[in-house]
Coordinates of C-alpha atoms in Angstrom, one line a residue:
Chain A
X1 CA 48.7 2.0 -72.0
X2 CA 51.2 1.0 -74.6
X3 CA 52.1 -2.6 -74.9
X4 CA 55.7 -3.6 -75.2
X5 CA 56.6 -6.2 -77.4
X6 CA 59.3 -7.9 -75.2
X7 CA 60.9 -11.2 -76.0
X8 CA 58.2 -13.1 -73.9
X9 CA 55.3 -11.7 -75.4
X10 CA 56.4 -12.5 -78.8
X11 CA 57.3 -15.9 -78.1
X12 CA 53.5 -16.1 -76.4
X13 CA 52.2 -14.8 -79.6
X14 CA 54.0 -17.0 -81.9
X15 CA 53.2 -20.1 -80.0
X16 CA 49.2 -19.1 -80.0
X17 CA 49.6 -18.4 -83.7
X18 CA 51.3 -21.9 -84.2
X19 CA 48.4 -23.5 -82.2
X20 CA 45.6 -21.8 -84.2
X21 CA 47.1 -23.0 -87.5
X22 CA 47.1 -26.6 -86.1
X23 CA 43.6 -26.0 -85.2
X24 CA 42.6 -25.2 -88.7
X25 CA 44.8 -27.9 -90.3
X26 CA 42.7 -30.5 -88.1
X27 CA 39.5 -29.1 -89.5
X28 CA 40.6 -29.4 -92.9
X29 CA 41.1 -32.9 -92.9
X30 CA 37.7 -33.5 -91.4
X31 CA 34.7 -33.7 -94.4
X32 CA 32.3 -31.1 -94.1
X33 CA 29.4 -30.1 -96.3
X34 CA 28.3 -26.4 -96.3
X35 CA 24.3 -26.3 -96.3
X36 CA 22.5 -22.8 -97.1
X37 CA 19.5 -23.2 -95.1
X38 CA 16.3 -21.3 -95.1
X39 CA 15.2 -20.2 -91.5
X40 CA 11.8 -22.3 -91.6
X41 CA 13.5 -25.6 -91.5
X42 CA 16.7 -24.6 -89.1
X43 CA 15.1 -27.2 -86.3
X44 CA 14.9 -29.9 -88.6
X45 CA 18.6 -29.5 -89.9
X46 CA 20.1 -28.9 -86.8
X47 CA 18.8 -32.4 -85.4
X48 CA 19.5 -34.3 -88.6
X49 CA 23.0 -32.8 -88.9
X50 CA 24.0 -34.1 -85.4
X51 CA 22.6 -37.6 -86.5
X52 CA 24.6 -37.6 -89.6
X53 CA 27.7 -36.6 -88.0
X54 CA 27.1 -39.4 -85.8
X55 CA 26.4 -41.9 -88.4
X56 CA 28.9 -40.8 -91.0
X57 CA 31.8 -38.6 -89.4
X58 CA 30.7 -35.8 -92.0
X59 CA 30.4 -32.4 -90.4
X60 CA 27.2 -30.4 -91.6
X61 CA 28.1 -26.6 -91.4
X62 CA 24.8 -24.5 -91.7
X63 CA 24.2 -21.1 -92.7
X64 CA 20.7 -19.8 -91.9
X65 CA 18.7 -16.6 -93.3
X66 CA 15.7 -16.0 -95.5
X67 CA 15.8 -18.0 -98.8
X68 CA 16.1 -14.7 -101.0
X69 CA 19.2 -13.4 -98.4
X70 CA 20.8 -17.0 -98.9
X71 CA 20.6 -17.0 -102.7
X72 CA 22.2 -13.8 -103.1
X73 CA 24.8 -14.8 -100.7
X74 CA 25.3 -18.2 -103.0
X75 CA 25.7 -16.3 -106.0
X76 CA 28.3 -14.3 -104.5
X77 CA 30.5 -16.6 -103.0
X78 CA 30.1 -19.1 -105.4
X79 CA 30.7 -22.1 -102.9
X80 CA 29.2 -24.5 -100.7
X81 CA 27.4 -27.8 -101.4
X82 CA 23.4 -27.7 -100.9
X83 CA 20.8 -24.9 -101.1
X84 CA 17.6 -25.2 -99.1
X85 CA 14.8 -23.0 -99.8
X86 CA 11.5 -22.4 -98.1
X87 CA 9.5 -22.8 -101.2
X88 CA 9.7 -24.1 -104.9
X89 CA 10.0 -20.4 -106.5
X90 CA 13.4 -19.6 -104.9
X91 CA 14.6 -22.8 -106.2
X92 CA 13.4 -22.0 -109.5
X93 CA 15.1 -18.5 -109.2
X94 CA 18.2 -20.5 -108.5
X95 CA 17.8 -23.1 -111.3
X96 CA 17.3 -20.1 -113.5
X97 CA 20.7 -18.7 -112.1
X98 CA 22.1 -22.2 -113.4
X99 CA 23.6 -22.9 -110.1
X100 CA 21.7 -25.8 -109.1
X101 CA 22.9 -29.3 -110.3
X102 CA 19.6 -31.2 -109.2
X103 CA 16.7 -30.7 -106.5
X104 CA 14.3 -32.6 -104.3
X105 CA 11.3 -31.5 -102.5
X106 CA 11.5 -31.9 -98.8
X107 CA 8.8 -30.9 -96.5
X108 CA 5.1 -29.4 -97.0
X109 CA 4.6 -26.1 -95.3
X110 CA 1.6 -23.8 -95.1
X111 CA 1.4 -20.1 -94.1
X112 CA -0.9 -19.4 -91.1
X113 CA -2.0 -16.2 -89.5
X114 CA -0.1 -16.3 -86.0
X115 CA -1.3 -14.5 -82.9
X116 CA -0.1 -14.8 -79.2
X117 CA -1.1 -18.1 -77.3
X118 CA -5.0 -17.8 -76.5
X119 CA -5.6 -15.2 -78.8
X120 CA -6.1 -12.2 -76.1
X121 CA -6.7 -9.7 -78.9
X122 CA -9.4 -11.9 -80.7
X123 CA -8.1 -12.0 -84.0
X124 CA -9.9 -14.4 -86.5
X125 CA -9.7 -13.0 -89.8
X126 CA -7.0 -11.3 -92.1
X127 CA -9.2 -8.0 -91.7
X128 CA -8.8 -8.1 -88.2
X129 CA -5.0 -7.1 -88.6
X130 CA -6.1 -3.4 -89.7
X131 CA -8.0 -3.1 -86.1
X132 CA -7.0 -0.1 -83.8
X133 CA -4.2 -1.3 -81.4
X134 CA -3.2 -4.3 -83.5
X135 CA 0.4 -4.5 -84.5
X136 CA 0.8 -6.7 -87.4
X137 CA 4.2 -7.9 -88.8
X138 CA 5.1 -9.8 -92.0
X139 CA 8.4 -11.1 -93.3
X140 CA 9.8 -8.7 -95.7
X141 CA 8.4 -9.7 -99.1
X142 CA 11.8 -9.3 -100.9
X143 CA 14.1 -11.4 -98.4
X144 CA 12.1 -14.2 -97.1
X145 CA 9.8 -16.8 -98.5
X146 CA 7.0 -16.6 -96.2
X147 CA 7.0 -12.8 -97.1
X148 CA 6.7 -13.4 -100.7
X149 CA 3.8 -15.8 -100.1
X150 CA 1.9 -13.5 -97.9
X151 CA 2.0 -10.8 -100.5
X152 CA 0.7 -13.5 -103.5
X153 CA -2.2 -14.7 -101.0
X154 CA -3.3 -11.1 -100.2
X155 CA -2.8 -9.9 -103.3
X156 CA -5.3 -12.7 -104.9
X157 CA -7.9 -11.9 -102.2
X158 CA -7.7 -8.5 -103.1
X159 CA -6.6 -7.4 -99.5
X160 CA -3.0 -6.4 -100.1
X161 CA -3.7 -2.6 -100.7
X162 CA -5.6 -2.4 -97.5
X163 CA -3.3 -4.6 -95.4
X164 CA -0.1 -3.1 -96.7
X165 CA -1.1 0.0 -94.8
X166 CA -1.7 -1.7 -91.5
X167 CA 1.7 -3.7 -91.8
X168 CA 3.7 -2.3 -88.7
X169 CA 7.0 -3.8 -89.2
X170 CA 8.7 -6.0 -91.7
X171 CA 11.1 -8.8 -90.6
X172 CA 14.0 -10.4 -92.6
X173 CA 12.9 -14.0 -91.7
X174 CA 10.0 -16.3 -90.6
X175 CA 12.0 -16.7 -87.3
X176 CA 12.1 -12.9 -86.6
X177 CA 8.4 -12.4 -87.0
X178 CA 7.7 -15.5 -84.6
X179 CA 10.5 -14.1 -82.2
X180 CA 8.3 -10.7 -82.5
X181 CA 5.2 -12.5 -81.5
X182 CA 6.9 -14.6 -78.6
X183 CA 8.0 -11.1 -77.3
X184 CA 4.9 -9.4 -77.7
X185 CA 6.3 -6.5 -79.8
X186 CA 3.9 -7.5 -82.3
X187 CA 0.2 -9.1 -82.1
X188 CA -0.1 -10.9 -85.2
X189 CA 2.0 -12.0 -87.8
X190 CA 2.2 -14.3 -91.0
X191 CA 4.2 -17.1 -90.5
X192 CA 4.8 -20.8 -91.7
X193 CA 2.7 -23.5 -89.7
X194 CA 5.8 -25.6 -88.7
X195 CA 7.2 -22.4 -87.3
X196 CA 4.1 -21.6 -85.3
X197 CA 4.5 -25.5 -83.9
X198 CA 7.5 -24.8 -82.4
X199 CA 6.6 -22.0 -80.1
X200 CA 4.3 -22.5 -77.4
X201 CA 3.7 -18.9 -76.9
X202 CA 2.1 -18.8 -80.3
X203 CA -1.2 -20.1 -81.7
X204 CA -2.0 -20.4 -85.5
X205 CA -5.3 -19.4 -87.1
X206 CA -6.0 -21.3 -90.4
X207 CA -7.4 -19.5 -93.0
X208 CA -9.0 -21.1 -96.3
X209 CA -7.3 -18.8 -98.5
X210 CA -4.0 -19.5 -96.8
X211 CA -4.4 -23.0 -96.9
X212 CA -4.3 -23.3 -100.8
X213 CA -1.0 -21.9 -100.7
X214 CA 0.8 -25.2 -99.5
X215 CA 4.4 -24.7 -100.0
X216 CA 7.3 -27.1 -99.9
X217 CA 10.6 -26.6 -98.9
X218 CA 13.2 -27.7 -101.5
X219 CA 17.0 -28.9 -101.2
X220 CA 19.1 -28.8 -104.3
X221 CA 22.9 -29.6 -104.8
X222 CA 24.8 -26.6 -105.7
X223 CA 27.0 -27.1 -109.1
X224 CA 30.1 -26.0 -107.6
X225 CA 30.3 -28.4 -105.2
X226 CA 33.2 -30.5 -105.2
X227 CA 31.5 -33.0 -103.1
X228 CA 28.4 -34.1 -105.6
X229 CA 28.0 -37.4 -104.2
X230 CA 28.3 -36.6 -100.5
X231 CA 25.8 -33.9 -101.1
X232 CA 23.5 -36.3 -102.7
X233 CA 23.9 -38.9 -100.1
X234 CA 23.1 -36.1 -97.4
X235 CA 20.1 -35.4 -99.2
X236 CA 19.0 -39.1 -99.3
X237 CA 19.5 -39.3 -95.6
X238 CA 17.3 -36.1 -95.1
X239 CA 14.4 -37.6 -97.1
X240 CA 14.6 -41.2 -96.5
X241 CA 16.3 -42.1 -93.3
X242 CA 14.1 -43.4 -90.4
X243 CA 15.9 -41.1 -88.1
X244 CA 15.6 -38.2 -90.1
X245 CA 11.8 -38.8 -90.6
X246 CA 11.3 -39.0 -87.0
X247 CA 12.7 -35.8 -86.7
X248 CA 10.8 -34.3 -88.8
X249 CA 7.6 -35.9 -87.3
X250 CA 8.4 -34.8 -83.8
X251 CA 8.7 -31.2 -84.9
X252 CA 5.3 -31.2 -86.8
X253 CA 6.7 -31.3 -90.2
X254 CA 4.7 -33.2 -93.2
X255 CA 6.8 -35.1 -95.7
X256 CA 6.2 -33.7 -99.2
Chain B
X1 CA 57.1 -3.0 -90.2
X2 CA 56.6 -1.1 -93.3
X3 CA 55.1 -4.2 -95.0
X4 CA 52.6 -5.1 -92.4
X5 CA 51.3 -1.5 -92.5
X6 CA 50.8 -1.1 -96.1
X7 CA 49.3 -4.4 -96.5
X8 CA 46.4 -3.3 -94.2
X9 CA 45.7 0.0 -96.2
X10 CA 46.4 -1.7 -99.6
X11 CA 43.5 -4.4 -98.1
X12 CA 41.2 -1.5 -97.7
X13 CA 41.8 0.1 -101.1
X14 CA 41.4 -3.2 -102.7
X15 CA 38.0 -3.9 -101.1
X16 CA 36.7 -0.6 -102.4
X17 CA 37.8 -1.0 -105.7
X18 CA 36.4 -4.5 -105.9
X19 CA 33.1 -2.9 -105.2
X20 CA 34.1 -0.2 -107.4
X21 CA 34.6 -2.8 -110.3
X22 CA 31.4 -4.8 -109.7
X23 CA 29.2 -1.6 -110.6
X24 CA 28.8 0.7 -113.2
X25 CA 27.8 4.2 -112.9
X26 CA 24.7 3.5 -114.6
X27 CA 23.8 1.2 -111.5
X28 CA 24.7 4.1 -109.3
X29 CA 22.3 6.4 -111.1
X30 CA 19.5 4.0 -110.8
X31 CA 20.0 3.1 -107.2
X32 CA 19.8 6.8 -106.6
X33 CA 16.5 6.8 -108.7
X34 CA 14.8 4.3 -106.4
X35 CA 12.3 6.2 -103.8
X36 CA 13.2 3.5 -101.3
X37 CA 16.8 4.3 -101.8
X38 CA 16.4 7.9 -101.6
X39 CA 14.3 7.5 -98.5
X40 CA 17.0 5.3 -96.8
X41 CA 19.5 7.7 -97.7
X42 CA 17.4 10.5 -96.1
X43 CA 16.7 8.3 -93.1
X44 CA 20.3 7.6 -92.7
X45 CA 21.7 10.9 -92.9
X46 CA 19.2 12.5 -90.7
X47 CA 19.4 9.7 -88.2
X48 CA 23.2 9.6 -88.0
X49 CA 23.1 13.5 -87.4
X50 CA 20.7 13.3 -84.5
X51 CA 22.8 10.4 -82.9
X52 CA 26.1 12.6 -83.5
X53 CA 24.4 15.5 -81.6
X54 CA 22.9 13.2 -78.6
X55 CA 26.3 11.5 -78.5
X56 CA 28.6 14.5 -78.2
X57 CA 26.0 16.1 -75.6
X58 CA 26.2 13.2 -73.6
X59 CA 30.0 12.4 -74.2
X60 CA 31.0 15.7 -73.3
X61 CA 29.8 15.7 -69.6
X62 CA 31.0 12.1 -69.0
X63 CA 34.3 12.8 -70.4
X64 CA 34.8 15.6 -68.3
X65 CA 33.7 13.8 -65.2
X66 CA 36.0 11.1 -66.0
X67 CA 39.0 13.0 -66.7
X68 CA 38.6 15.4 -64.1
X69 CA 37.4 13.8 -61.1
X70 CA 38.2 10.9 -58.8
X71 CA 35.2 9.1 -57.4
X72 CA 34.1 6.1 -56.0
X73 CA 33.8 3.0 -58.2
X74 CA 35.6 4.9 -61.2
X75 CA 36.9 1.9 -62.5
X76 CA 33.6 0.2 -62.8
X77 CA 31.9 2.8 -64.4
X78 CA 34.8 3.1 -66.8
X79 CA 34.1 -0.7 -67.7
X80 CA 30.5 -0.1 -67.9
X81 CA 31.1 2.7 -70.4
X82 CA 32.8 0.1 -72.6
X83 CA 29.9 -2.6 -72.8
X84 CA 28.3 -1.1 -75.7
X85 CA 31.8 -1.4 -77.5
X86 CA 32.3 -4.9 -76.4
X87 CA 28.6 -6.1 -77.0
X88 CA 27.8 -7.9 -80.4
X89 CA 25.3 -5.6 -82.2
X90 CA 22.7 -8.1 -82.0
X91 CA 23.0 -8.4 -78.5
X92 CA 22.4 -4.7 -78.3
X93 CA 19.2 -5.0 -80.6
X94 CA 17.7 -7.7 -78.4
X95 CA 18.2 -6.1 -75.0
X96 CA 16.9 -2.8 -76.6
X97 CA 13.8 -4.9 -77.5
X98 CA 13.6 -6.5 -74.2
X99 CA 14.0 -3.2 -72.3
X100 CA 11.2 -1.9 -74.2
X101 CA 8.7 -4.9 -73.0
X102 CA 9.5 -4.3 -69.2
X103 CA 6.9 -2.1 -67.2
X104 CA 8.9 1.0 -67.6
X105 CA 9.4 0.7 -71.3
X106 CA 5.7 0.0 -71.9
X107 CA 4.9 3.1 -70.1
X108 CA 7.1 5.1 -72.6
X109 CA 5.6 3.1 -75.5
X110 CA 1.9 4.0 -74.3
X111 CA 2.7 7.6 -74.6
X112 CA 5.2 7.2 -77.9
X113 CA 5.5 4.3 -80.0
X114 CA 9.1 3.4 -80.1
X115 CA 9.8 -0.2 -81.2
X116 CA 9.8 -0.7 -85.1
X117 CA 9.5 3.1 -85.6
X118 CA 12.3 5.7 -86.7
X119 CA 13.0 6.5 -83.1
X120 CA 14.2 2.9 -82.6
X121 CA 16.7 3.6 -85.4
X122 CA 18.2 6.4 -83.6
X123 CA 18.2 4.9 -80.1
X124 CA 19.8 1.7 -81.2
X125 CA 22.4 4.0 -83.3
X126 CA 23.0 5.9 -80.2
X127 CA 23.7 3.3 -77.6
X128 CA 27.0 2.3 -79.6
X129 CA 28.0 5.5 -81.2
X130 CA 27.7 7.3 -78.2
X131 CA 30.1 4.8 -76.3
X132 CA 32.9 5.7 -79.0
X133 CA 32.4 9.4 -78.5
X134 CA 32.7 8.9 -74.7
X135 CA 36.0 7.2 -75.2
X136 CA 37.3 9.9 -77.3
X137 CA 36.2 12.6 -75.0
X138 CA 37.7 10.9 -72.1
X139 CA 40.8 10.9 -73.8
X140 CA 40.7 14.5 -75.2
X141 CA 40.0 15.8 -71.6
X142 CA 42.6 13.6 -70.0
X143 CA 45.3 15.0 -72.4
X144 CA 44.6 18.7 -71.6
X145 CA 46.6 19.7 -68.4
X146 CA 44.2 21.3 -66.1
X147 CA 46.8 24.1 -65.0
X148 CA 44.9 26.8 -67.2
X149 CA 41.6 26.0 -65.5
X150 CA 42.8 26.1 -62.1
X151 CA 44.7 29.5 -62.9
X152 CA 41.3 30.8 -64.3
X153 CA 39.9 29.5 -61.2
X154 CA 42.2 31.8 -59.2
X155 CA 41.4 34.7 -61.3
X156 CA 38.0 34.5 -60.2
X157 CA 36.3 32.0 -62.8
X158 CA 33.8 29.6 -61.4
X159 CA 34.0 26.0 -62.3
X160 CA 31.4 26.4 -65.1
X161 CA 33.0 29.5 -66.7
X162 CA 36.5 27.6 -66.4
X163 CA 34.8 24.8 -68.3
X164 CA 33.0 26.8 -70.8
X165 CA 35.9 29.2 -71.6
X166 CA 39.1 27.6 -70.9
X167 CA 38.5 23.7 -71.5
X168 CA 36.0 23.5 -74.2
X169 CA 37.9 25.5 -76.6
X170 CA 41.0 23.5 -76.1
X171 CA 39.0 20.3 -76.8
X172 CA 37.7 21.6 -80.1
X173 CA 39.4 19.1 -82.4
X174 CA 38.6 16.2 -79.9
X175 CA 34.9 17.3 -80.0
X176 CA 35.2 17.0 -83.6
X177 CA 36.8 13.6 -83.7
X178 CA 34.0 12.5 -81.4
X179 CA 31.4 13.8 -83.6
X180 CA 32.8 12.3 -86.9
X181 CA 33.5 9.0 -85.2
X182 CA 29.7 8.7 -83.6
X183 CA 28.4 10.0 -86.9
X184 CA 30.4 7.2 -89.0
X185 CA 29.5 4.5 -86.6
X186 CA 25.8 5.4 -86.6
X187 CA 25.8 5.7 -90.6
X188 CA 27.0 2.0 -90.6
X189 CA 25.1 0.6 -87.7
X190 CA 22.9 -2.5 -88.9
X191 CA 22.6 -5.2 -86.4
X192 CA 20.7 -3.6 -83.8
X193 CA 18.6 -1.8 -85.9
X194 CA 17.4 -4.9 -87.6
X195 CA 16.3 -6.3 -84.3
X196 CA 14.9 -3.5 -82.7
X197 CA 13.6 -1.4 -85.8
X198 CA 12.8 -4.0 -88.3
X199 CA 13.6 -3.9 -92.1
X200 CA 10.4 -2.0 -93.3
X201 CA 10.8 -0.4 -96.6
X202 CA 10.1 3.2 -96.7
X203 CA 9.9 3.4 -92.9
X204 CA 12.9 2.0 -90.8
X205 CA 15.0 1.4 -93.8
X206 CA 18.6 2.9 -93.3
X207 CA 21.3 2.3 -95.9
X208 CA 22.7 -0.9 -94.6
X209 CA 19.5 -2.2 -94.4
X210 CA 18.8 -1.2 -97.9
X211 CA 22.1 -3.3 -98.8
X212 CA 20.9 -6.1 -97.0
X213 CA 17.3 -6.1 -98.7
X214 CA 18.7 -5.7 -102.2
X215 CA 21.1 -8.6 -101.6
X216 CA 17.9 -10.6 -100.4
X217 CA 16.4 -9.8 -103.8
X218 CA 19.5 -10.9 -105.7
X219 CA 20.0 -7.4 -106.7
X220 CA 23.7 -7.6 -105.8
X221 CA 24.4 -4.6 -108.4
X222 CA 22.0 -2.2 -106.3
X223 CA 23.7 -3.5 -103.1
X224 CA 27.2 -2.8 -104.3
X225 CA 25.9 0.6 -105.5
X226 CA 24.4 1.7 -102.3
X227 CA 27.6 0.6 -100.3
X228 CA 29.8 2.6 -102.7
X229 CA 27.3 5.9 -101.8
X230 CA 28.1 5.1 -98.2
X231 CA 31.9 4.6 -98.3
X232 CA 31.9 7.7 -100.5
X233 CA 29.6 9.9 -98.0
X234 CA 31.5 8.6 -94.9
X235 CA 34.8 9.0 -96.3
X236 CA 34.1 12.6 -97.3
X237 CA 32.8 13.6 -93.9
X238 CA 35.6 12.0 -92.2
X239 CA 38.2 13.7 -94.5
X240 CA 36.6 17.1 -94.0
X241 CA 36.8 16.8 -90.4
X242 CA 40.3 15.7 -90.6
X243 CA 41.3 18.7 -92.6
X244 CA 39.2 21.2 -90.9
X245 CA 40.3 19.5 -87.4
X246 CA 43.8 19.9 -88.3
X247 CA 43.8 23.7 -89.1
X248 CA 45.5 25.9 -86.6
X249 CA 42.9 27.9 -84.6
X250 CA 44.0 31.3 -83.2
X251 CA 41.9 32.1 -80.3

């Protein structure tokens, strides 16, 4: 099957290209903010972005991933307006790389041991994840904030070396771990409490030494943002606006 | 015409050069020295090779039946064979994950753990790579005139003999192309593996996963070094196949 480029085909292709260009042009006239957003706050940002568009007409483009993954992308791409990391350590890294203009804490999040609803495998302590037949998943300690925190907690309690051997799978983001529990491909995993709240198929087991590791998501304006004031306005909206607060509350996030 | 053609080639080379200028030999040696990356290289090479063999074994009969026989629903089968090519990689991974949660999948899992193990890496690669091998074999067999096979049949060969002694030797370069395509495709497979095999270091980490994980830690230099290792090995294999495949064989 060879395509013959007859006169009509050419015209059609050209017309298509023309329309595509017009489409792009329109998009450029509209104000947009590019936000790199850690997976844990995805549900909030999606709703708040809609509200913000309604109020101001400014489009919020969201790019999701693990906090570490996003930070690497930002450093390579050298563009975008805001970075939202799941915990303060990644924001500190970003500040150390000298790419953040200013940052503000947003919501408090706590790691929990997550299991399928009603805990069919009867998991109550972190030691249970090493029992026979339990598939335990964590977020990758290098790629995702919750993975880093998981490793830190277990190192402090002296369980890391033992538990490390029981880790059945590592996932790129907190959402992937939660999805795996929902799909029953793993029996237990460590995720954020707010992530567990979003899944009716997941129960959270609160462990004392996990609770001490209360983290908070941080939002920061990127140095090379050409729309510093717009970016700050959106940050204010996220932190102060009643609508944004009600979205946070509805989804079970606690303000910092 | 010439400008359009050369632009693309220049763009490919420029991409590779950009990687090249971002890294130093020191980074590449450092990457090669790391235990995790050594494991990823091993797993990538082994799994891609297994995928290649499986793909060729499956693609030859499918290509043969599609090229030599006419049957009911052939067009539908033909379209089905293209599904893995059309599907986004993530969908392939998710579909495999769901498949192994069904009763049948759970039955297999109870005997042999698949999900999040190295087996899932090979399955994920095979699902996509095989489709490309099938396409190649289908075209290869279609282009070979079946006259010689028919002559062989009149001279007393049976179907099997005419396939193995007459058709297969003629399809040698096509088989090589299919194999190298499947291998290269498997080496670069990332989306389905991330979903279906996870990103567990030292277990289900293939080279594309390494690039992803190194990026996540902010170790962009290592990510680029690993990318270059992949580009070099992939290019070398494909080049060898091209050189070897175009040699005149005398039977």
